[in-house]
Coordinates of C-alpha atoms and ligand atoms in Angstrom, one line a residue:
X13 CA 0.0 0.0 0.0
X14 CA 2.6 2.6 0.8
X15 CA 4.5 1.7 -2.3
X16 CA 1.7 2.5 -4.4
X17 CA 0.8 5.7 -3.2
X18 CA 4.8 6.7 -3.7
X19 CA 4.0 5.4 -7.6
X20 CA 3.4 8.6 -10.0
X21 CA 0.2 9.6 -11.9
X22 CA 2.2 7.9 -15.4
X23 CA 2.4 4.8 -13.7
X24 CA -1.6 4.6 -12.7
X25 CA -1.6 5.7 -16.8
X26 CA -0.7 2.6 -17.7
X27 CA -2.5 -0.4 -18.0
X28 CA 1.0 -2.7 -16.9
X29 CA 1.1 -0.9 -13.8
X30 CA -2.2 -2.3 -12.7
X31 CA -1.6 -5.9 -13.2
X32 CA 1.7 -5.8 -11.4
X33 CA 0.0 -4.1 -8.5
X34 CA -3.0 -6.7 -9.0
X35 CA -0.6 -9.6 -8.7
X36 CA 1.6 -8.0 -6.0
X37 CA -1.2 -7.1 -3.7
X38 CA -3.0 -10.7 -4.1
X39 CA -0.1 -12.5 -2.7
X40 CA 2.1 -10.8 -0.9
X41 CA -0.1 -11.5 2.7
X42 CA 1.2 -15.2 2.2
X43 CA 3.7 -16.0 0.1
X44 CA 6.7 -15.0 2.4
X45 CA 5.3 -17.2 4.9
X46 CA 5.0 -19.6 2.9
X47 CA 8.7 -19.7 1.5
X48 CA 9.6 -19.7 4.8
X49 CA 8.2 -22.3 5.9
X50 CA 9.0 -24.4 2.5
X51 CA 13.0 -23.9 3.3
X52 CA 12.7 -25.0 6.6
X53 CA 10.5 -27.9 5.5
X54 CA 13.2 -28.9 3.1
X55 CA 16.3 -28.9 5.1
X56 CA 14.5 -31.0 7.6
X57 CA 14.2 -33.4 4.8
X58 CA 17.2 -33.1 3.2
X59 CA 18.8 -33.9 6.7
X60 CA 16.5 -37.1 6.7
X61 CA 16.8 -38.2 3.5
X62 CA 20.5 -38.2 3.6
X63 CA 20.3 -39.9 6.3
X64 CA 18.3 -42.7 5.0
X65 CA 20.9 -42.6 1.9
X66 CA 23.7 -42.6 3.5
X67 CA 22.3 -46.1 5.3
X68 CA 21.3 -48.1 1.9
X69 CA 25.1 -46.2 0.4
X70 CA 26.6 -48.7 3.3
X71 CA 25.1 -51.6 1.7
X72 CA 25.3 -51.1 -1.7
X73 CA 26.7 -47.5 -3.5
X74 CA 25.5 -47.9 -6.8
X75 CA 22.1 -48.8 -5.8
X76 CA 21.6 -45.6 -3.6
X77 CA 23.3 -43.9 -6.4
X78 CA 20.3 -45.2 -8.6
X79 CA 18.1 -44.4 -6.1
X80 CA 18.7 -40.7 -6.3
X81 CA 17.6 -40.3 -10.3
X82 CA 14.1 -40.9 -10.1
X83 CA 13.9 -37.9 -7.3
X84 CA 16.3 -35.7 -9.9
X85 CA 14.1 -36.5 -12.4
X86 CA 11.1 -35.7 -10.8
X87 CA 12.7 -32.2 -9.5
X88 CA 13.9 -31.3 -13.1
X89 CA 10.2 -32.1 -14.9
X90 CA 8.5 -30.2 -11.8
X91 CA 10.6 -27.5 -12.1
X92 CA 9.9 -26.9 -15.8
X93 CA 6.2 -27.2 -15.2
X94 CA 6.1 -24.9 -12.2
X95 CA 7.7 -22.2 -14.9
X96 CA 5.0 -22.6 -17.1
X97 CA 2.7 -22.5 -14.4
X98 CA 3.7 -19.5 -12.8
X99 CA 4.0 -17.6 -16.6
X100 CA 0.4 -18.5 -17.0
X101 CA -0.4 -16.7 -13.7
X102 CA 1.3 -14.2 -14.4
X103 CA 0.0 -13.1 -17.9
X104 CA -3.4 -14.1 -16.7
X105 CA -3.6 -10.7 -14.4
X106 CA -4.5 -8.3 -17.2
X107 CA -7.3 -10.9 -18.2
X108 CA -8.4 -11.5 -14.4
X109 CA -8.5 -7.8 -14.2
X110 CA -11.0 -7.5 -17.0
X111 CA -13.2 -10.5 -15.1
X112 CA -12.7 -8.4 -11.7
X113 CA -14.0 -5.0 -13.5
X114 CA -17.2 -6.9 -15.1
X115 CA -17.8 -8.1 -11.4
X116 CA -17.4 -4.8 -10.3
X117 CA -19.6 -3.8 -13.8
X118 CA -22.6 -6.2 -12.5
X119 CA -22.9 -5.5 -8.5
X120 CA -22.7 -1.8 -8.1
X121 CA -25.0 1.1 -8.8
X122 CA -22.9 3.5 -10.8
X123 CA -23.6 0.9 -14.2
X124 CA -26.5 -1.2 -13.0
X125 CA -29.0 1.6 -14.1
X126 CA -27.5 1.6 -17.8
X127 CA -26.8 -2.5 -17.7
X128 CA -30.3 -2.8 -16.5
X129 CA -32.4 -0.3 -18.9
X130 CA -30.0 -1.5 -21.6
X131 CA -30.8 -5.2 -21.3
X132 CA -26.8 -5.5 -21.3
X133 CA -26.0 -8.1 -18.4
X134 CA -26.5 -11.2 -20.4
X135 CA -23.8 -10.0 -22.9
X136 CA -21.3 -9.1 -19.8
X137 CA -21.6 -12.2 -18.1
X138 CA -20.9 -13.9 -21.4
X139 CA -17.2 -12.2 -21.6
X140 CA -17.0 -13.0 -18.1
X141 CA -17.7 -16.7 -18.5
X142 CA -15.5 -16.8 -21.9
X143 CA -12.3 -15.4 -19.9
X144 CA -13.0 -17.9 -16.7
X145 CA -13.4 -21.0 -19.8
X146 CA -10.1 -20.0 -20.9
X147 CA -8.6 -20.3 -17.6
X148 CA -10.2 -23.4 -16.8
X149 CA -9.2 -24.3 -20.0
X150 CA -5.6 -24.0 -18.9
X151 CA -5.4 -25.2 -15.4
X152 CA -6.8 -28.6 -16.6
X153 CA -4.2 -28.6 -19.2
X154 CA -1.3 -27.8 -16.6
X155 CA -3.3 -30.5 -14.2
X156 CA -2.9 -33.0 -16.9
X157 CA 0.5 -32.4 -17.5
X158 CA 1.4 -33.1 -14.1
X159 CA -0.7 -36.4 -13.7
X160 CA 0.7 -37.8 -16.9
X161 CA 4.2 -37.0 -15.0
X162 CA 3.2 -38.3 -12.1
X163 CA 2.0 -41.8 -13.3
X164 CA 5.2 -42.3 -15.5
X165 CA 7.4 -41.1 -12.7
X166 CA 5.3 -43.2 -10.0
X167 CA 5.3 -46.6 -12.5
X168 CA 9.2 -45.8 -12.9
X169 CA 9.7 -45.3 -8.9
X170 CA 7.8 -48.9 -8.9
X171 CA 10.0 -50.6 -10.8
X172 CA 13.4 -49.2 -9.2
X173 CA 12.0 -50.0 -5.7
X174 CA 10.8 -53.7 -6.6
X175 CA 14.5 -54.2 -8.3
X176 CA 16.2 -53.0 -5.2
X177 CA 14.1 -54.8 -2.8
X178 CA 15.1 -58.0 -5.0
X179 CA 18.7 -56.9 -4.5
X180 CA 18.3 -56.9 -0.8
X181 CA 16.4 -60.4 -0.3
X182 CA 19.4 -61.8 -2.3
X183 CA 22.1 -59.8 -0.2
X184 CA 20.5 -61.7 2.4
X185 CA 20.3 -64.8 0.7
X186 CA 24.2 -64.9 -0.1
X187 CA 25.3 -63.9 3.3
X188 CA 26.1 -60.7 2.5
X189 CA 24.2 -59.2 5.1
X190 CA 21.9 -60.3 8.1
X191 CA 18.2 -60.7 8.1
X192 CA 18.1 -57.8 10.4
X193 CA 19.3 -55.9 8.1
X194 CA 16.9 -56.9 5.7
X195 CA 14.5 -54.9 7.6
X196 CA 16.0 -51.7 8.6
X197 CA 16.9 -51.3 4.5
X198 CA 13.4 -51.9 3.5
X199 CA 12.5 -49.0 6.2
X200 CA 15.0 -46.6 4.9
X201 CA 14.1 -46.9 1.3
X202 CA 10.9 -46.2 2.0
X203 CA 11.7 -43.3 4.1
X204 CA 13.7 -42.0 1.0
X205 CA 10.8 -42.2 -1.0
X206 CA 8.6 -40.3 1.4
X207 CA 11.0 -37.3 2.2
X208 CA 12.5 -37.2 -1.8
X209 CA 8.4 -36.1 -1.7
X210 CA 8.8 -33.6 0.4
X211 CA 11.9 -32.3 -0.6
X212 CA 10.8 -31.8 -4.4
X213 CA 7.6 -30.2 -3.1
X214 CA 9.2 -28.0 -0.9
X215 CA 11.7 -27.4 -4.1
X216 CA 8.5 -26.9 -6.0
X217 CA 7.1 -24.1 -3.5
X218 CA 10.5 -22.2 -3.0
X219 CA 10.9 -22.1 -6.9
X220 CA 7.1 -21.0 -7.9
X221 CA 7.6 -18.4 -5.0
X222 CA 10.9 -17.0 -5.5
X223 CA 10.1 -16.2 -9.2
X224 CA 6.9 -14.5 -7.4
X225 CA 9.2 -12.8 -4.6
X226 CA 11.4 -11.2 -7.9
X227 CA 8.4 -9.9 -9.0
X228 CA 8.0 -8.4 -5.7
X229 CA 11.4 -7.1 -5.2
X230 CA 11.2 -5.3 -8.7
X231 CA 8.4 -3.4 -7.4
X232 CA 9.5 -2.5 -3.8
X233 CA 12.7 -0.9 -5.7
X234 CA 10.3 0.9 -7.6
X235 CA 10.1 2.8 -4.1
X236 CA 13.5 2.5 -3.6
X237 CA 14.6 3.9 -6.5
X238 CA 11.6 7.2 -6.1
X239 CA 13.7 7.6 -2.7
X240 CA 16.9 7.3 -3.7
X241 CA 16.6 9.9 -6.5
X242 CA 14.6 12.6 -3.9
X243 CA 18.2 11.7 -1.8
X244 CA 20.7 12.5 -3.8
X245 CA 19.2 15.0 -5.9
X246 CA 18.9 18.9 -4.3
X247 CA 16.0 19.8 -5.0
X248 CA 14.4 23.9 -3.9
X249 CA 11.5 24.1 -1.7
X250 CA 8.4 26.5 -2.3
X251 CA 7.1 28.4 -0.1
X252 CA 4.4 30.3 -1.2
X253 CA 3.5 30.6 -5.4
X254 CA 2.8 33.6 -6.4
X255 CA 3.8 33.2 -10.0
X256 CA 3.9 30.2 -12.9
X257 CA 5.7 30.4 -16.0
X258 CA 5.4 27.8 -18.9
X259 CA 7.9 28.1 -21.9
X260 CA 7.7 26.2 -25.2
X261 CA 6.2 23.5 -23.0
X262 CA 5.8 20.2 -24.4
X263 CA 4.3 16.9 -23.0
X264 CA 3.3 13.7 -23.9
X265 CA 2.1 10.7 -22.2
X266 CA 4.0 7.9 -21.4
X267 CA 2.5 5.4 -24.0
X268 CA 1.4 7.8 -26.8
X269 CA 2.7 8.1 -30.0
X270 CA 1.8 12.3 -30.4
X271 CA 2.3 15.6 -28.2
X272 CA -0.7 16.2 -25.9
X273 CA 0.3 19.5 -25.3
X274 CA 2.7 21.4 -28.3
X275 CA 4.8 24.8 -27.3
X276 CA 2.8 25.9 -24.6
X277 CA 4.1 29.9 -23.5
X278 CA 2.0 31.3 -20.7
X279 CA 2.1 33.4 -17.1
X280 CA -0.3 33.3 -14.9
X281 CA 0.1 35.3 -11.3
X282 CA -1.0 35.5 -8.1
X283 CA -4.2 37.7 -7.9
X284 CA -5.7 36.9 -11.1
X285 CA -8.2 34.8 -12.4
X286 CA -7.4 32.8 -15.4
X287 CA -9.9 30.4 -17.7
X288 CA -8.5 28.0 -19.9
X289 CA -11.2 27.1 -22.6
X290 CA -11.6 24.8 -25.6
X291 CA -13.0 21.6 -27.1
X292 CA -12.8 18.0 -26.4
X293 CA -9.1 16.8 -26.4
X294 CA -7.7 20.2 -26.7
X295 CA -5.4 19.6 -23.9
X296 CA -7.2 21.5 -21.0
X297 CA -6.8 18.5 -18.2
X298 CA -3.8 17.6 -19.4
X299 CA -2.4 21.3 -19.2
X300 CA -3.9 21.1 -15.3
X301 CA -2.1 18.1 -14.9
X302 CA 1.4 19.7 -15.2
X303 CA -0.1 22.7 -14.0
X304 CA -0.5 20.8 -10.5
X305 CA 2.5 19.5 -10.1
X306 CA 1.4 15.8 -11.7
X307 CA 3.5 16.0 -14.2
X308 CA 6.9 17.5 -15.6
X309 CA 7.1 18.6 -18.7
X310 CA 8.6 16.4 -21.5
X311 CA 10.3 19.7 -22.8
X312 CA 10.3 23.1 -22.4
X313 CA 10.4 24.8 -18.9
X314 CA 7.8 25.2 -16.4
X315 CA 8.6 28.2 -13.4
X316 CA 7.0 28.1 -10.3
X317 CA 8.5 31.4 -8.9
X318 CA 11.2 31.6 -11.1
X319 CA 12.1 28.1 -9.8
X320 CA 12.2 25.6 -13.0
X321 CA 10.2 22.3 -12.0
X322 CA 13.6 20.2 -12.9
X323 CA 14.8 21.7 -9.5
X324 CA 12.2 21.8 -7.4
X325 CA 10.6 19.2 -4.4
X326 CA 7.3 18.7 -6.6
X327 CA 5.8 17.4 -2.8
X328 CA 6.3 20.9 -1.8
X329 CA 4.6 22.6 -4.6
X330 CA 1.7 20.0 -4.8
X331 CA 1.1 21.0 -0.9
X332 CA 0.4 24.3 -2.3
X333 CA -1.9 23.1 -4.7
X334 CA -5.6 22.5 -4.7
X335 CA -7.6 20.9 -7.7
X336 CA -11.4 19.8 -8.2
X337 CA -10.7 17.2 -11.1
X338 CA -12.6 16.6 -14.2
X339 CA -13.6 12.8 -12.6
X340 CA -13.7 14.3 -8.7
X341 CA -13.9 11.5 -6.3
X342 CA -17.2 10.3 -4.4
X343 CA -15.9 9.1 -1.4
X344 CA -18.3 6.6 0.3
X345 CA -17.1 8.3 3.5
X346 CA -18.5 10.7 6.0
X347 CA -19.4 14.1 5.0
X348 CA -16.6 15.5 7.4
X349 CA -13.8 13.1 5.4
X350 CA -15.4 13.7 2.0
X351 CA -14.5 17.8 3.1
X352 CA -11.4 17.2 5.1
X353 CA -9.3 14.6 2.7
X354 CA -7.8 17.5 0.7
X355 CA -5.8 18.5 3.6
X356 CA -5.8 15.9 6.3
X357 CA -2.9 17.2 8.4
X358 CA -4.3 20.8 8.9
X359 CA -5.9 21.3 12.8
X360 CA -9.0 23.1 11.1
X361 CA -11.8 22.6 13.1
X362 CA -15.3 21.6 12.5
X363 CA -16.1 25.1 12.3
X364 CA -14.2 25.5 9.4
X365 CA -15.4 22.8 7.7
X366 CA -18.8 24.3 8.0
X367 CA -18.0 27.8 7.0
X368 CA -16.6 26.2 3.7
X369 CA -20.0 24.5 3.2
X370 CA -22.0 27.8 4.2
X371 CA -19.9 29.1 1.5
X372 CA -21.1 27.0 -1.1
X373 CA -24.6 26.6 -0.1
X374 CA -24.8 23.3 1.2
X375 CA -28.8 23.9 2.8
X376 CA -29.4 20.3 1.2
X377 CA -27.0 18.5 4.1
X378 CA -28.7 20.8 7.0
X379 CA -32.4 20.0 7.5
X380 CA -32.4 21.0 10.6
X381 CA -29.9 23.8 12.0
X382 CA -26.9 22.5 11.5
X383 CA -24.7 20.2 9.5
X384 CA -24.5 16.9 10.7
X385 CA -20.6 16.5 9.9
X386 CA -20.7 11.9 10.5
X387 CA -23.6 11.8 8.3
X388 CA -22.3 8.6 5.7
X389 CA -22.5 9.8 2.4
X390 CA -23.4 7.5 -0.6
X391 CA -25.3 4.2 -0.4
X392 CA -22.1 1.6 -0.5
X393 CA -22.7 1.7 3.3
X394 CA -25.0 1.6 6.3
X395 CA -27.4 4.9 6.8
X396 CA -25.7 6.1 3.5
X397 CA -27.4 9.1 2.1
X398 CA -26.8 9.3 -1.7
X399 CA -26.7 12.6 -3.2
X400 CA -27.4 14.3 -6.6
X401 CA -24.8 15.0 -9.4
X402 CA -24.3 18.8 -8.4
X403 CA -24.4 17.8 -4.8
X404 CA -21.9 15.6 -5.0
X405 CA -19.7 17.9 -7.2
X406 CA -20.3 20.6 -4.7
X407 CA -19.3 18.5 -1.8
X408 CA -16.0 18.0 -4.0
X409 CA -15.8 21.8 -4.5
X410 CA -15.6 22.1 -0.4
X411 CA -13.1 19.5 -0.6
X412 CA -10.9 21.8 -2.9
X413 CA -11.6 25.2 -1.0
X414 CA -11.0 23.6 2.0
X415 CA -7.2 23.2 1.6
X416 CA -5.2 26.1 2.1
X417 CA -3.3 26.8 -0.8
X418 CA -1.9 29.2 -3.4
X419 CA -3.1 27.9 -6.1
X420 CA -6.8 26.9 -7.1
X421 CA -7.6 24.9 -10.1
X422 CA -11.1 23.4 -11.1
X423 CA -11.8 21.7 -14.1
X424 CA -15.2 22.0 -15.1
X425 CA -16.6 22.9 -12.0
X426 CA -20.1 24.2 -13.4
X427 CA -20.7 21.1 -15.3
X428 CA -23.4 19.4 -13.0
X429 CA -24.4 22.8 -11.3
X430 CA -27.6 24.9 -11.8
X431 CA -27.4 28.2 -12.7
X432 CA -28.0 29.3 -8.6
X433 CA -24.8 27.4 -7.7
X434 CA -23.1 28.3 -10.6
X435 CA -23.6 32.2 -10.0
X436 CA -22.2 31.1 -5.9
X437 CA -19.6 29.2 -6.8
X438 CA -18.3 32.0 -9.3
X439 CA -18.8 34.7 -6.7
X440 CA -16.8 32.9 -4.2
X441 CA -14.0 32.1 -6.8
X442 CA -13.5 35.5 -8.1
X443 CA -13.0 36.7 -4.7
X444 CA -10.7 33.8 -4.0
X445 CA -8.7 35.0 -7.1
X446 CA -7.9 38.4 -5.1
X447 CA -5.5 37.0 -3.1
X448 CA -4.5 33.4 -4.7
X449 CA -3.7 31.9 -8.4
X450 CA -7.2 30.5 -9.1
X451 CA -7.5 28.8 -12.7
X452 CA -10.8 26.9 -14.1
X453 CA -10.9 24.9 -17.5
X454 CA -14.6 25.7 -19.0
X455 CA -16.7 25.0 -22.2
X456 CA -18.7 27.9 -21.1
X457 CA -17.5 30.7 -22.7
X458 CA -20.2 32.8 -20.4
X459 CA -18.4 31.6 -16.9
X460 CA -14.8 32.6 -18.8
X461 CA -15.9 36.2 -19.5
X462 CA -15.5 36.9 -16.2
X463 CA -11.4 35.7 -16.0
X464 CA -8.9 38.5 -16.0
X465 CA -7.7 36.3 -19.1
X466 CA -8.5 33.2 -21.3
X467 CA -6.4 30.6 -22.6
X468 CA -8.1 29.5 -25.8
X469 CA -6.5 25.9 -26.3
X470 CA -7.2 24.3 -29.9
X471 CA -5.8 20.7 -30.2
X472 CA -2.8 20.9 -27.7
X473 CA -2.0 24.4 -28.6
X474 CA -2.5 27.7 -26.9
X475 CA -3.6 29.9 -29.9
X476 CA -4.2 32.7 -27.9
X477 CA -4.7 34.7 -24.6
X478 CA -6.4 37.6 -23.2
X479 CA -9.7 39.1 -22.4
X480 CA -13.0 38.3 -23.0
X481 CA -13.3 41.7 -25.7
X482 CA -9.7 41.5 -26.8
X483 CA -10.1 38.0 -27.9
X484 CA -13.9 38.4 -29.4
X485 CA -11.9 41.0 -32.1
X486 CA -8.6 38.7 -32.7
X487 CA -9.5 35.4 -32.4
X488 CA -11.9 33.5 -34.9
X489 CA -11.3 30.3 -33.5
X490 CA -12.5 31.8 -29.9
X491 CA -15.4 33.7 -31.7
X492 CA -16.6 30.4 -32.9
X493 CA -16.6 29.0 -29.9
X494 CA -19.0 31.7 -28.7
X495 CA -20.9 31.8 -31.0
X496 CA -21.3 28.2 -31.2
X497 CA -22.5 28.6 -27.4
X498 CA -25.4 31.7 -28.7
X499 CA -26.9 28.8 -31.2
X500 CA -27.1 26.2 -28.2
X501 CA -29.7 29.0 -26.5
X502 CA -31.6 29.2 -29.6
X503 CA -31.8 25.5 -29.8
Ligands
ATP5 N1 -3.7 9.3 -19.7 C1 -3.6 9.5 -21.0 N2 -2.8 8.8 -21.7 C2 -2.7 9.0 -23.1 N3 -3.4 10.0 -23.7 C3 -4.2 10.8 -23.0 C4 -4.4 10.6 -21.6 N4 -5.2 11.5 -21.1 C5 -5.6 12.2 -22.2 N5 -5.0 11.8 -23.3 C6 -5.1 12.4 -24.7 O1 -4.6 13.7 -24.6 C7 -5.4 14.6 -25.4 C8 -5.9 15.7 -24.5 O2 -6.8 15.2 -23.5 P1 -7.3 16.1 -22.3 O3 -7.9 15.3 -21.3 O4 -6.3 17.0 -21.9 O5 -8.4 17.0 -23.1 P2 -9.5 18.0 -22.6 O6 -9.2 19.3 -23.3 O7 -9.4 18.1 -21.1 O8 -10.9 17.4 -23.1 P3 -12.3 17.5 -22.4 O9 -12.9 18.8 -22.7 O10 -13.1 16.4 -23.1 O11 -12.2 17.3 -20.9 C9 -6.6 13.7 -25.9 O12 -6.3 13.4 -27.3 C10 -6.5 12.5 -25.1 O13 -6.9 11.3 -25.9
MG6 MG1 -10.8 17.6 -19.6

């Protein structure tokens, strides 16, 4: 768990990331425990076993010799299978994520609406019994393999021990040894027998779980290596931000093939309110993205303060940082967490918490007087109480106001308000944007006439920036956008 959340956004952007997590998470509780106990079970074997060995070695060399390659064998054929095994488990975690998600799909209320209405469970259910097919489909095949192996090994074991036993009746026989004897060989063969078991089980176990425990190591140094680099590197700290500068930024993500963002040039200071607009793709969350601290830039520059993001703690910037994303969280938590878990470490008291929800106009969570702060939100739990869309996006909006910062970011904060909370939420920002950076990404071109400038993005460019007016007269592409907005009222 704590390795993960040291992980950055680019590796929860990638689909790899989750099935190594998956896998990692699924078995770590046990497998340790249960190498450990594996190695001890083995040397008490191996101890045993030589013993017995060593006893039938006294007797007769080449037949304890003999003895032994039926056990190698075994350990060699096992070995090989439990590689194949474990490669099948492993690249079956992307597939057993997909059954996992159409689980997750079937049981909870976010989708059952739509899967419901939509008539749609019978087709899910059908990709979820393909992929389980396919893995039964496999494990019988890997369970075959190993019975097949078993029954030639076991008929080959057989044959070895009947010889030998032959051998000792007629060691007996010639005088060679005493009836006594006789006896205490027959015990230790079949002692080797049982603890060669063991001992290529226990071989079996340690191998499947130390390729699993490399696995596991890889990730943990994924930490390690986060830490390291924070170590040796000096990095600046922030205080407060009061000014950020992008130049020719450039960005793209980790596993696509163009630029997200292209030559990015802006500055945006304390004590002004700035609105990034644009369609669908243009780049506005990804531009937040770097603009909170989530990601670098893949070139170009980006100041905070003067202070290029190459050389500065990111940690300490991000503390100054407070964003309402695009896909906010609904925490099935109480209303207090669902306010407070922007800024857990601050000693704000209740009070505060309600003063931010006064702010907003929460009257929807206070029937009677007052808030009731441990009411459960949602309806995952017990006495859940499940809000609306805009409810829940203004409970995230509190969230995001709640933490003290320098700079505010929302991105598309109106988008599931009415045009009451809308005209609030804009109030309160504006005066926010006296005193801090406050930024908000919009499709409304009507909420961004009120930003001290605009940042008009048009497929992962800035085209231009200024005022509502200026950019009415310069920029067609913003014109359009407006006027685009003036046909949606007459439809
Ligand atoms: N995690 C990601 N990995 C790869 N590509 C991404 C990722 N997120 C976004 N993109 C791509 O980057 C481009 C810009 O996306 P972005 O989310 O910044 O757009 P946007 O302007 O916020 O759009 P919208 O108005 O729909 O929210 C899109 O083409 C999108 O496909
Ligand atoms: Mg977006």
């Amino acid at each position: 768990m704590q390795v993960t959340s040291s992980l950055e956004l680019s590796d929860y952007e990638q689909s790899d990331m989750y099935n190594l997590i998956e896998k990692v998470t699924q078995d770590s509780n046990y497998k340790p425990f249960q190498l450990f106990n594996a190695i001890i079970s083995t040397m008490s074997a191996l101890i045993s076993l030589s013993t017995s060995l060593f006893f039938i070695g006294t007797w007769n060399m080449y037949v304890a010799l003999i003895l032994l390659v039926i056990p190698l064998l075994s350990l060699t054929i096992f070995l090989r299978v439990g590689q194949i095994e474990f490669l099948i488990q492993w690249q079956r975690s992307g597939t057993e994520r997909t059954a996992w998600y159409l689980i997750y799909l079937l049981t909870h209320d976010f989708s059952f609406k739509e899967i419901k209405l939509n008539n749609s469970s019978s087709y899910l259910i059908h990709m979820f019994s393909k992929i389980k097919k396919k893995f039964i489909y496999q494990d019988i095949n890997i369970a075959k393999k190993k019975a097949w192996f078993n029954t030639l090994l076991g008929v080959m074991l057989n044959v070895i021990n009947s010889i030998t036993i032959v051998l000792i009746i007629l060691s007996v026989k010639v005088g060679e040894i005493m009836f006594g004897n006789l006896v205490s060989l027959i015990q230790a063969l079949s002692k080797l027998n049982d603890y060669s078991q063991t001992v290529i089980q226990n071989i079996y176990v340690i191998y499947n779980t130390s390729l699993f425990m490399t696995q596991l190591f890889n990730f943990l140094n994924k930490k390690d290596i986060a830490n390291k680099s924070n170590e040796t590197e000096k990095f600046s700290s922030i205080e407060n931000v009061n000014k950020i500068v992008l130049k020719n930024v450039m960005f793209n993500y980790p596993n696509s093939e163009f630029n997200a963002l292209n030559d990015i040039n802006i500055t945006i200071e304390r004590g002004s309110l700035t609105a990034i607009v644009g369609k669908n793709g243009s780049g506005k969350t990804t531009l937040l993205k770097l603009l909170s601290g989530l990601y670098k830039p893949s070139s170009g520059e980006m100041y905070f303060n003067n202070v290029s993001t190459s050389n500065l703690n990111m940690k300490d910037y991000q503390n100054r940082v407070s964003v309402l994303f695009q896909d906010f969280v609904k925490y099935e938590l109480t209303l207090k967490d669902n306010v407070r878990l922007s800024s857990v470490h601050s000693n704000n008291t209740d009070q505060q918490i309600k003063m931010i929800l006064d702010s907003l106009n929460m009257s929807f969570l206070k029937p009677k007087d007052d808030y009731d702060l441990d009411l459960q939100l949602g309806n995952w739990f017990n006495d859940g109480q499940q809000l609306s869309g805009g409810q829940w996006q203004k409970i995230a909006l509190s969230r995001t106001f709640y933490k003290n910062a320098d700079v505010y970011i929302l991105d598309e904060p109106n988008s599931a308000l009415d045009p009451t909370a809308e005209k609030e939420l804009f109030k309160y920002f504006v005066k926010l944007s006296k005193s801090k950076i406050t930024m908000f990404i919009s499709h409304n071109i009507k909420a961004a006439q009120r930003a001290d400038q605009i940042i008009v993005m048009k497929e992962g460019q800035v085209i231009d920036v200024g005022k509502h007016t200026e950019l009415l007269q310069r920029c067609p592409y913003y014109k359009e956008l407006f006027e685009s907005e003036k046909y949606q009222d007459v439809v």
